[in-house]
mmCIF file of C-alpha atoms in Angstrom:
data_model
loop_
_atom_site.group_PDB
_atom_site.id
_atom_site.type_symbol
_atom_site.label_atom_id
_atom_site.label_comp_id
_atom_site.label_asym_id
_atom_site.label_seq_id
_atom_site.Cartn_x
_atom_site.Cartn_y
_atom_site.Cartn_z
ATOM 1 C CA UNK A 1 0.000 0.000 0.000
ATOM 2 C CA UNK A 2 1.968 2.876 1.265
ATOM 3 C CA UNK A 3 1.430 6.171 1.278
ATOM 4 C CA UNK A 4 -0.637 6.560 -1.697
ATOM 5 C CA UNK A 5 -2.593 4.598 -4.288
ATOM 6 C CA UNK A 6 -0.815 2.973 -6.558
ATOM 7 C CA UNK A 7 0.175 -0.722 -8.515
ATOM 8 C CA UNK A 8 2.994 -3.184 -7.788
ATOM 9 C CA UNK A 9 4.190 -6.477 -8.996
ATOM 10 C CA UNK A 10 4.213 -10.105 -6.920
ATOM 11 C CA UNK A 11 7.592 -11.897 -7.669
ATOM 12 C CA UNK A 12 9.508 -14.543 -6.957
ATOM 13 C CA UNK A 13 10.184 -14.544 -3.083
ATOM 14 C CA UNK A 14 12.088 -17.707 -2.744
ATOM 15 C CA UNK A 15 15.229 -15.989 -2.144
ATOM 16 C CA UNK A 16 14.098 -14.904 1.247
ATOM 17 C CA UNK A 17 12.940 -18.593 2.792
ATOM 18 C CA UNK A 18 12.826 -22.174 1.232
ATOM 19 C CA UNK A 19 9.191 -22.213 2.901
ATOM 20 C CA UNK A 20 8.076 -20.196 0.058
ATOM 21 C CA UNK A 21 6.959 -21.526 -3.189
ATOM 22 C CA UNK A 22 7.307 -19.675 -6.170
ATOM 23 C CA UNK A 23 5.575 -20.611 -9.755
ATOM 24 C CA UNK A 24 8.161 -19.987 -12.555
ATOM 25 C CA UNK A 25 5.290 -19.652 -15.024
ATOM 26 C CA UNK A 26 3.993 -16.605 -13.543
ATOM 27 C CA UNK A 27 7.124 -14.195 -13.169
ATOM 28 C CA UNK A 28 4.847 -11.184 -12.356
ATOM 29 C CA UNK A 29 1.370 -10.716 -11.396
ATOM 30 C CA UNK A 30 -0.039 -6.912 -11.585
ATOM 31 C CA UNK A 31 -1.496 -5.797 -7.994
ATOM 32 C CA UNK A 32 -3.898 -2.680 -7.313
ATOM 33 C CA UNK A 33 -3.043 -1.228 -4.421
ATOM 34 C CA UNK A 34 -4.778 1.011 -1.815
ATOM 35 C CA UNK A 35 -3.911 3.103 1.204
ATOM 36 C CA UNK A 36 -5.469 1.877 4.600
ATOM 37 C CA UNK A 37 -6.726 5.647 4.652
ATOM 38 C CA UNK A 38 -8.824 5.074 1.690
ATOM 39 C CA UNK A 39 -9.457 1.885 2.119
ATOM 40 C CA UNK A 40 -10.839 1.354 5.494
ATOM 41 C CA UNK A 41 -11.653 5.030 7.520
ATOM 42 C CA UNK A 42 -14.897 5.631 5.935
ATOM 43 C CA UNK A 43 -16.209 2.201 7.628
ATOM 44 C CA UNK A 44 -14.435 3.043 11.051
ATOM 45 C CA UNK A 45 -15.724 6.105 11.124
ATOM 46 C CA UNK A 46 -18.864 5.295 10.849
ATOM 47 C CA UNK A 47 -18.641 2.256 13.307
ATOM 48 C CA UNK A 48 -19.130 3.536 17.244
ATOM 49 C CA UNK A 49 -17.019 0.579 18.569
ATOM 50 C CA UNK A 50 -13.994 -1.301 19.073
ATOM 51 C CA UNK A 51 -11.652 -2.190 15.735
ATOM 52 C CA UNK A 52 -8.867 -4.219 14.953
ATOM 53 C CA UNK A 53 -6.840 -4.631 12.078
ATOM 54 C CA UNK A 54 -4.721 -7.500 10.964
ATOM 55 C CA UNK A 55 -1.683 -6.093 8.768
ATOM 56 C CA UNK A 56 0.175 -9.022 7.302
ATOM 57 C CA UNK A 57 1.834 -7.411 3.901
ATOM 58 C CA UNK A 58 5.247 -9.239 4.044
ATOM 59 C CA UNK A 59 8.034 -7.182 4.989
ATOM 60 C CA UNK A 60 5.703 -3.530 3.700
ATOM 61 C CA UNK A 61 4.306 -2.670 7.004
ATOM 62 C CA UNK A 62 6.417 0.358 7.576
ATOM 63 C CA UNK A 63 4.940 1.301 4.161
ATOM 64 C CA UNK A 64 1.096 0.072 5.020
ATOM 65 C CA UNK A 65 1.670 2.581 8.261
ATOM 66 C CA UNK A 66 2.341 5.370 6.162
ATOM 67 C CA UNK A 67 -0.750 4.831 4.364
ATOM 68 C CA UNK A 68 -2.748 4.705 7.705
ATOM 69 C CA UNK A 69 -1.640 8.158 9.111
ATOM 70 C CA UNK A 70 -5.643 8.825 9.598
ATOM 71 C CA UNK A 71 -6.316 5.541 10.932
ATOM 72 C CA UNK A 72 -3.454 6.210 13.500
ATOM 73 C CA UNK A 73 -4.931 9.609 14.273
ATOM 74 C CA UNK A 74 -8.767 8.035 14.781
ATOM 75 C CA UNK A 75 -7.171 5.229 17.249
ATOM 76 C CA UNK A 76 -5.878 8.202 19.463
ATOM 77 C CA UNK A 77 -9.340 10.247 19.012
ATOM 78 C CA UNK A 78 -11.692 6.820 19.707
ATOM 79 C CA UNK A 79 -10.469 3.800 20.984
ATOM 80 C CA UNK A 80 -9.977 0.844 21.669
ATOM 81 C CA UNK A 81 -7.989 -0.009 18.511
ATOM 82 C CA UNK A 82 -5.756 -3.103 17.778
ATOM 83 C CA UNK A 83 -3.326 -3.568 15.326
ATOM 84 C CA UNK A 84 -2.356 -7.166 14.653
ATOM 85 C CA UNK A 85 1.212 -6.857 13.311
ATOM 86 C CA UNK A 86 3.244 -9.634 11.657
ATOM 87 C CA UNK A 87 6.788 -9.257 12.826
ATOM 88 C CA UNK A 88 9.021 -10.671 10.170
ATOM 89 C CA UNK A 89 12.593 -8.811 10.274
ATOM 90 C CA UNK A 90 14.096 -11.206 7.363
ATOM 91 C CA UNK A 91 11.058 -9.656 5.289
ATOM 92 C CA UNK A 92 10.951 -6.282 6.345
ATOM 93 C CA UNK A 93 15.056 -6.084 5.244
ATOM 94 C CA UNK A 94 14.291 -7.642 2.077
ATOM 95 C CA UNK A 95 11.672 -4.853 1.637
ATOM 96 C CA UNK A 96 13.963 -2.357 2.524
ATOM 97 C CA UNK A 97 12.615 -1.358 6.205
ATOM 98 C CA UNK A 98 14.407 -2.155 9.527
ATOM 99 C CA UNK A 99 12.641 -3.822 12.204
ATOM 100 C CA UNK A 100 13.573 -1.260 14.559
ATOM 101 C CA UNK A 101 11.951 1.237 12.357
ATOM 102 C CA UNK A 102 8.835 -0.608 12.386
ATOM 103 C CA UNK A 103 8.153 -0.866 16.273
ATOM 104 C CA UNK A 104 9.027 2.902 16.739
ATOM 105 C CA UNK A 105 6.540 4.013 14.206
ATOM 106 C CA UNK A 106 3.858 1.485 15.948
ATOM 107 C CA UNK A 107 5.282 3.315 19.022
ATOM 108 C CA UNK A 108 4.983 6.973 18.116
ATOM 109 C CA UNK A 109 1.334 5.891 16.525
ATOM 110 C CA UNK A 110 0.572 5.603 20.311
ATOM 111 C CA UNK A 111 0.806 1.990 20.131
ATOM 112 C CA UNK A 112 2.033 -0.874 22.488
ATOM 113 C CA UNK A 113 2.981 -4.192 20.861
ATOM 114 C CA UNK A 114 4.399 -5.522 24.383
ATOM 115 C CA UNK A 115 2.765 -8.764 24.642
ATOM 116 C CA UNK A 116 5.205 -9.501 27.629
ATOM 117 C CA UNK A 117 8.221 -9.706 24.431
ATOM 118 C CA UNK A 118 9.865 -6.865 26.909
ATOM 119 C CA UNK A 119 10.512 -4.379 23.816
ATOM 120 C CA UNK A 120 8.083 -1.357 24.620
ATOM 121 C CA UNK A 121 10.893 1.569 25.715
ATOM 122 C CA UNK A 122 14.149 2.127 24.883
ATOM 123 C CA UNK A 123 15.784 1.641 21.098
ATOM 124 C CA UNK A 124 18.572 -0.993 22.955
ATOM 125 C CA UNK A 125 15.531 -2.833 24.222
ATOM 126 C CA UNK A 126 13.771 -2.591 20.853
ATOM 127 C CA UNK A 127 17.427 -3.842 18.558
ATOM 128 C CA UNK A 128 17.672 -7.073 21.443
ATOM 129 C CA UNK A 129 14.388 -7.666 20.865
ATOM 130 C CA UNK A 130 14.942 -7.904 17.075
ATOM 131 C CA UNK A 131 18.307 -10.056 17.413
ATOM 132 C CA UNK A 132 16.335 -12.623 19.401
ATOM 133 C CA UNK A 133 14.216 -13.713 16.187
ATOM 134 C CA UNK A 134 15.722 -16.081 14.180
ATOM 135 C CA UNK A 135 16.234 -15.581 10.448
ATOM 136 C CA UNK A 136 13.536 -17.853 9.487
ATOM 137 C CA UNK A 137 11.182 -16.636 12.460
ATOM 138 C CA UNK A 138 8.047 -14.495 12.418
ATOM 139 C CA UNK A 139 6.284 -13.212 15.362
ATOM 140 C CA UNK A 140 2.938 -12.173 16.105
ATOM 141 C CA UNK A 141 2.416 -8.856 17.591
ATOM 142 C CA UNK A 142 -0.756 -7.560 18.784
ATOM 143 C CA UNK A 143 -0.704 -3.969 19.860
ATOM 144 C CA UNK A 144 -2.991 -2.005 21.701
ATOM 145 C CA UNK A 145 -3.514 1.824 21.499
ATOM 146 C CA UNK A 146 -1.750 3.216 24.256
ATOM 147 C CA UNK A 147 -5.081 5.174 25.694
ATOM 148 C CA UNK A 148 -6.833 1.993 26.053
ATOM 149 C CA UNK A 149 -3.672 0.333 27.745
ATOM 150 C CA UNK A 150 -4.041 3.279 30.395
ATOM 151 C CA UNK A 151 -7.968 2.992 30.811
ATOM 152 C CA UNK A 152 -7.335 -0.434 31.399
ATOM 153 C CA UNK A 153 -4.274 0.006 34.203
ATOM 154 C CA UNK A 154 -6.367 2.995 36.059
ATOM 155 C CA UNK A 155 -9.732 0.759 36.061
ATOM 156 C CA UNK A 156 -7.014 -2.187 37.320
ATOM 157 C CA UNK A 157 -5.493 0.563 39.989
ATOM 158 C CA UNK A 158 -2.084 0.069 38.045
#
């Protein structure tokens, strides 16, 4: 997606893992692409509740992010908002993004991917965090806007 609308080509992404297949009969195959912006505010903003979104783009969510900046912006105005993240730093290199990069933009979106992985603060905390994932390794990250995280602690008397 990114951070406007625009096309893109599948190709072969064997290079990156043995796990994936490629078809040599179908080098390229054309893709429309949309921002999440375009794509998805017009339905959140006219839904009162909770939301969740599952971003799985392999190795382009630094890019996806950038196409979400009102998305981001609604999560802070009206929560509770989830992002479901997949955390893939072999991909995101490949698609020219460092991992790092990735969890402080989910950070300074006003997000917290915690889930008890211990890589929530500083950017030596976030780098250790990344070195513990194998090459081969994805992980699943589900982060919570930041607001609802402190609703939840001050209801908990945290």
């Amino acid at each position: 997606a990114g951070s406007s609308p625009a096309a893109s080509t599948l190709a072969d992404a064997s290079r990156l893992s043995a796990d994936f297949l490629f078809n040599a009969s179908r080098r390229k195959v054309l893709v429309e692409l949309q921002t999440g912006d375009d794509l998805l505010l017009p339905r959140l903003r006219a839904h009162a509740g909770a939301w969740a979104i599952k971003l799985d783009v392999e190795g382009f969510e630094l890019h996806a992010l950038r196409g979400m900046t009102a998305l981001l912006a609604l999560a802070s105005e009206r929560p509770p908002a989830w992002l479901a993240v997949e955390f893939f730093p072999q991909m995101l290199r490949a698609a020219g993004t460092s991992p790092v990069a990735l969890l402080q933009a989910l950070q300074a979106s006003g997000f917290d991917c915690g889930n008890g992985l211990g890589h929530r603060s500083s950017l030596s905390s976030l780098e250790r965090f990344v070195h513990g994932i194998r090459p081969s390794q994805h992980v699943d990250l589900t982060c919570r806007h930041t607001s609802q995280s402190q609703k939840l602690a001050r209801r908990n008397g945290i």
